[in-house]
Short mmCIF file of C-alpha atoms in Angstrom, two decimals:
data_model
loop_
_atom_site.label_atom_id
_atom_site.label_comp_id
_atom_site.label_asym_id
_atom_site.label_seq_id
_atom_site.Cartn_x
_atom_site.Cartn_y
_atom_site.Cartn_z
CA UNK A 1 0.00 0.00 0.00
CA UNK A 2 1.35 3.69 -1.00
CA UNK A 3 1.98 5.72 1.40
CA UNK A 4 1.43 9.50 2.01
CA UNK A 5 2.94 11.52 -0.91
CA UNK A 6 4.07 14.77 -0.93
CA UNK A 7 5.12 16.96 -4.10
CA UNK A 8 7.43 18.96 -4.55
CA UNK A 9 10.24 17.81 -2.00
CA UNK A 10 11.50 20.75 -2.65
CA UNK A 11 10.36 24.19 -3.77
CA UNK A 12 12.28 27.39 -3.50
CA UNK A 13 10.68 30.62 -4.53
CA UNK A 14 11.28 34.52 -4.30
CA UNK A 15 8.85 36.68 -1.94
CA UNK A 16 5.95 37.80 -3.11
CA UNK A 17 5.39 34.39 -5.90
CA UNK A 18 3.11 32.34 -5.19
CA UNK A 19 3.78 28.18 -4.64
CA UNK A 20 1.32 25.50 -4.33
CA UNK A 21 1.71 22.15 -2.34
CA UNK A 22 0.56 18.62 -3.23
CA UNK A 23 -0.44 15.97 -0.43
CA UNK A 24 -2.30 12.55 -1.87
CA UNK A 25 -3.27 10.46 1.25
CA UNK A 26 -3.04 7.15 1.89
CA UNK A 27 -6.25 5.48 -0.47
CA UNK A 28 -9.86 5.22 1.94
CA UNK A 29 -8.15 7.79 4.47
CA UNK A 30 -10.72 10.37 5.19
CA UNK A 31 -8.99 12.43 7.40
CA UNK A 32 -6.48 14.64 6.04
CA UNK A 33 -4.11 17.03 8.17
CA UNK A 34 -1.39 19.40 7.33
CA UNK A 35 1.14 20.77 9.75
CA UNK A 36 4.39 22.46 9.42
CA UNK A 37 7.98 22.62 11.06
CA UNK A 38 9.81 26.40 10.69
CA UNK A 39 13.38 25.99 11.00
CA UNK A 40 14.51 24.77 14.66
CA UNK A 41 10.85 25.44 15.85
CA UNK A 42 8.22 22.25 17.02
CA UNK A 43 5.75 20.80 14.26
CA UNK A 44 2.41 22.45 13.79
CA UNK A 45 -0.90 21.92 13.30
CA UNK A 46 -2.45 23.79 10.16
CA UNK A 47 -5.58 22.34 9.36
CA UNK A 48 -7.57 19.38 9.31
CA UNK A 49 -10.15 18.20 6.57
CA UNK A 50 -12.39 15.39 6.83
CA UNK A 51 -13.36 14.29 3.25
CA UNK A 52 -13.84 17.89 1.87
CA UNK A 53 -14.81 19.66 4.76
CA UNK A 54 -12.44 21.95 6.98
CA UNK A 55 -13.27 20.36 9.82
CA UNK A 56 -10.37 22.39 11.80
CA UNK A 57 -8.03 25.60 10.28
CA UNK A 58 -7.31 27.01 13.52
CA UNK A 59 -3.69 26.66 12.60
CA UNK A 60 -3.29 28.70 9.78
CA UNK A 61 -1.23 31.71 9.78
CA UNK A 62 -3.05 33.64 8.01
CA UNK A 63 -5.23 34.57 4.73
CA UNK A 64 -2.20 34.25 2.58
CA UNK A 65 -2.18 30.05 2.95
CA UNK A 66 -5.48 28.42 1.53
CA UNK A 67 -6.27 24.82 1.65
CA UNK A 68 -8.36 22.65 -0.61
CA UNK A 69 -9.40 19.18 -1.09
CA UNK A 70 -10.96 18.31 -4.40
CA UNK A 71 -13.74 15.42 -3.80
CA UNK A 72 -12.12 14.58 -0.53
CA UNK A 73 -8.86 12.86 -2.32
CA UNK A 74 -5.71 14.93 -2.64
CA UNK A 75 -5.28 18.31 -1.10
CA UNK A 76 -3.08 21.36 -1.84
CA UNK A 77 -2.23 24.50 0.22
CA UNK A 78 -1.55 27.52 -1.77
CA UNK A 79 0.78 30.32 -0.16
CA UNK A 80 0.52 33.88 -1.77
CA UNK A 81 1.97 35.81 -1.78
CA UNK A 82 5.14 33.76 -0.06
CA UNK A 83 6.72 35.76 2.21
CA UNK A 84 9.86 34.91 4.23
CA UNK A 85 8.64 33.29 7.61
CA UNK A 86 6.59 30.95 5.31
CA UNK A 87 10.10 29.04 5.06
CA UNK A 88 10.05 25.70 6.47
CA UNK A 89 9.04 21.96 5.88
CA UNK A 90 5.37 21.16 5.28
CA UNK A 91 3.88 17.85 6.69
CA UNK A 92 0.97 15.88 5.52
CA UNK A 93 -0.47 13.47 7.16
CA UNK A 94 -3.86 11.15 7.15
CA UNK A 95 -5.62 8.85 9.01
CA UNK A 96 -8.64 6.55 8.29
CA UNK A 97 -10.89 7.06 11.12
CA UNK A 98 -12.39 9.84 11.98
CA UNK A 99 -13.83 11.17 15.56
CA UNK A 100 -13.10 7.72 17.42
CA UNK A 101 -10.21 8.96 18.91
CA UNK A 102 -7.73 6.33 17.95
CA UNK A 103 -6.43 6.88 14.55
CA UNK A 104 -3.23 6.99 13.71
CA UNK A 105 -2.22 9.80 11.49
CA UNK A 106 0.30 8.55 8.91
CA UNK A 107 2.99 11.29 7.67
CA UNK A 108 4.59 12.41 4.27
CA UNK A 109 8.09 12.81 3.75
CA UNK A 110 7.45 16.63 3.70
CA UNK A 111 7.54 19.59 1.43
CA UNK A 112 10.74 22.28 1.63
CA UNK A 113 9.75 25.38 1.04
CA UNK A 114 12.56 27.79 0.92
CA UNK A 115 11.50 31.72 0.54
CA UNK A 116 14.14 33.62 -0.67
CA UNK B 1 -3.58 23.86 25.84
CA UNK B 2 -1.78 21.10 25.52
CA UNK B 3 2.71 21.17 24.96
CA UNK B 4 4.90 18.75 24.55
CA UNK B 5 8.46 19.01 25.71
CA UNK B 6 11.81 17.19 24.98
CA UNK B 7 14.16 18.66 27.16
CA UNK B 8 17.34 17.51 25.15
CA UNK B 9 17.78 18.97 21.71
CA UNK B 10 20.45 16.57 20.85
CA UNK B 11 22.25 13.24 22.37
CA UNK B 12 25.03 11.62 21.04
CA UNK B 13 25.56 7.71 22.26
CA UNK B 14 27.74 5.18 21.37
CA UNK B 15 26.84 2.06 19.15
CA UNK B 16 25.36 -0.65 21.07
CA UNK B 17 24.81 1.77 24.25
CA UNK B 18 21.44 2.06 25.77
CA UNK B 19 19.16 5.30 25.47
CA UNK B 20 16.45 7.11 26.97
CA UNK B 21 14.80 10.27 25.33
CA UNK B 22 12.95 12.00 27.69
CA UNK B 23 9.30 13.70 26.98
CA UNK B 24 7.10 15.39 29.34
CA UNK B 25 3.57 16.69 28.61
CA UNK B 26 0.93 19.14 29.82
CA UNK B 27 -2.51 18.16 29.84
CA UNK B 28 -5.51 18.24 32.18
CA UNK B 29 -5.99 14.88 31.29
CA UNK B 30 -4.13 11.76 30.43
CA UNK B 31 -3.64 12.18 25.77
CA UNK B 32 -2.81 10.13 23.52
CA UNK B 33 0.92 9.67 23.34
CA UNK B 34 3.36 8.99 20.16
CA UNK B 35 6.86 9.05 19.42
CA UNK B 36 7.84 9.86 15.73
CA UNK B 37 11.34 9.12 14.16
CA UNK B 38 12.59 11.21 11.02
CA UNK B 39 15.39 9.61 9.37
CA UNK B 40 17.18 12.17 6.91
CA UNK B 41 15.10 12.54 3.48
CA UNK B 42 12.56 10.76 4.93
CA UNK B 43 9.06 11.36 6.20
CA UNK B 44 8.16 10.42 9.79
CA UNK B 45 7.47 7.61 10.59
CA UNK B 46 5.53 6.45 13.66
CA UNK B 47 7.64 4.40 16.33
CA UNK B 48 4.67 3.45 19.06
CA UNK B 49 1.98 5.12 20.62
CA UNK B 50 0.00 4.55 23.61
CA UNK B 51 -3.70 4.93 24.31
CA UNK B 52 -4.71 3.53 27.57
CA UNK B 53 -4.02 0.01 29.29
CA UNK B 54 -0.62 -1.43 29.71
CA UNK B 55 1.72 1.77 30.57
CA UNK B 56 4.75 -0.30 28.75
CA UNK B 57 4.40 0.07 25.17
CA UNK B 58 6.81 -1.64 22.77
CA UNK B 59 7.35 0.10 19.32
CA UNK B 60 9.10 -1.07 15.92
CA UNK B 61 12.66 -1.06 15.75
CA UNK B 62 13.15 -2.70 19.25
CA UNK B 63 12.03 0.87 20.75
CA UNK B 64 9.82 0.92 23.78
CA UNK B 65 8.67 3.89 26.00
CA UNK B 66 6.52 4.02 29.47
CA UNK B 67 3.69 6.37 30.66
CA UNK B 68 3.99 7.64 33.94
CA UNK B 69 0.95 9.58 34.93
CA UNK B 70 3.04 11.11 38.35
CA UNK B 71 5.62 12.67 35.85
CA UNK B 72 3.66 13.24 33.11
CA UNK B 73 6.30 11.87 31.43
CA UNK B 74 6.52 9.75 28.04
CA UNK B 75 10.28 8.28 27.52
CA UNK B 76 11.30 6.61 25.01
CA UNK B 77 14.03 3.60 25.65
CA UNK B 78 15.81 1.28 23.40
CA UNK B 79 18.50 -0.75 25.19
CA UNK B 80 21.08 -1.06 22.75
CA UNK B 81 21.41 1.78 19.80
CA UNK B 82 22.54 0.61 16.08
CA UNK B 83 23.96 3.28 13.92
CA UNK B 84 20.49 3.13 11.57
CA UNK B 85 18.62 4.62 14.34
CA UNK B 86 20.50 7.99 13.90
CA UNK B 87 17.80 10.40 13.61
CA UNK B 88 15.64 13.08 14.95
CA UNK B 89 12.76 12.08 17.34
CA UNK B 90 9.56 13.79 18.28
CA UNK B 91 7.68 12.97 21.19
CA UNK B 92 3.60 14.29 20.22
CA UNK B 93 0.18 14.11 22.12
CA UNK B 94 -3.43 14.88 21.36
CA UNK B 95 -6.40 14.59 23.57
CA UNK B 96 -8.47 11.68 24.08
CA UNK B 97 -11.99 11.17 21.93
CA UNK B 98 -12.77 13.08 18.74
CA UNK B 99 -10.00 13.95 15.94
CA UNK B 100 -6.36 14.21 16.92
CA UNK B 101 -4.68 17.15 15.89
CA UNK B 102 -1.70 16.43 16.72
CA UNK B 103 1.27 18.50 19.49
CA UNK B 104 4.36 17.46 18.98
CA UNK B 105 7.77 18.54 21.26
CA UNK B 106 10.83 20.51 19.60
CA UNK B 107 12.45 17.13 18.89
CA UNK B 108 16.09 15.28 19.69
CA UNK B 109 18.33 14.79 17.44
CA UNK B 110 19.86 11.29 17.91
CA UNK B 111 24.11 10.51 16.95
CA UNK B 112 25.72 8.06 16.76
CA UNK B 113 29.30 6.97 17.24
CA UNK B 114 31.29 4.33 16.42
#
């Protein structure tokens, strides 16, 4: 079974462009999460979808980072414009049950986003 | 709110030494507890969690780590370290029932020598 994928591994952009970020879940996971690691700093919660729905997006920074999920499959989150303290490595992660309380989220290998 | 903290940013041990890797947490009530590994290039990768019953939980990768509700502590143990587990490790909660979104601690980044 395929794991959580993540494109790009990489990504480095200029401030002010704009970059968007793949995650495609593990196949029949419903819940979807993304979280993201600045540089030297803990991991962090962004958002959580279940299916489609934003079911949690307490986490986001701000207006310039928007998160979709197309017919509750893959997701992206779109930064712009980038600015500098977007830097860092974005985390997906899903998990197949939802509201039970005993999932287990499985991560991605992460997206570097350098903003120069 | 809930934190997660691993007091030791990095440890370096020798091959075939033992190791601990400490985690506290904050909670008003006993969470769900994980440790993570991230190898280098890789994703993480989930090492053992613990939910409720036995307060010994064994992991992959002959890693183990024990709940103690007095010290609201979480450590992770393996008794003898190979080279492969070289790494960084987070220690993570989230609260009982409902979705877990996920705390995790500042992480430790494992060495080792020869």
């Amino acid at each position: 079974e395929a794991g959580v994928t993540q494109f790009p591994s990489h990504s480095v952009i200029e401030k002010g462009q704009t970059v968007t970020l793949r995650c495609d879940p593990i196949s029949g996971h419903d819940n979807l999460y993304w979280y993201r690691r600045v540089m030297g700093k803990e991991i962090k919660f962004l958002l959580h979808f279940v299916k489609e729905s934003k079911q949690d997006e307490s986490g986001m920074p701000n207006n310039r980072f928007l998160a979709e999920r197309t017919g509750g499959t893959y997701s992206t989150l779109k930064v712009q414009p980038a600015e500098l303290e977007d830097s860092g490595v974005y985390f997906c992660a899903s998990s197949q049950d939802a509201g039970l309380g005993t999932d287990t989220q499985y991560f991605g290998p992460g997206t570097r986003l350098t903003v120069l | 709110a809930q934190s997660v903290t691993q007091p030791d940013i990095h440890i370096t041990v020798s091959e075939g030494a033992s190791l601990e890797l400490r985690c506290n947490y904050s909670y008003g009530a006993t969470p769900y507890l994980f440790w993570y590994v991230q190898s280098p290039g890789q994703g993480l990768q989930l090492l053992l969690k613990y939910f409720s019953g036995d307060t010994l939980v064994q992991g992959i990768k002959g890693f183990e780590a024990e709940f103690k509700r007095s010290q609201s502590s979480f450590n992770l143990r393996k008794p003898s370290v190979h080279w492969s587990d070289a790494a960084e490790y987070f220690c993570a909660s989230a609260r009982q029932g409902g979705y877990q979104k996920v705390t995790f601690g500042t992480g430790t980044k494992l060495q080792v020598i020869p």
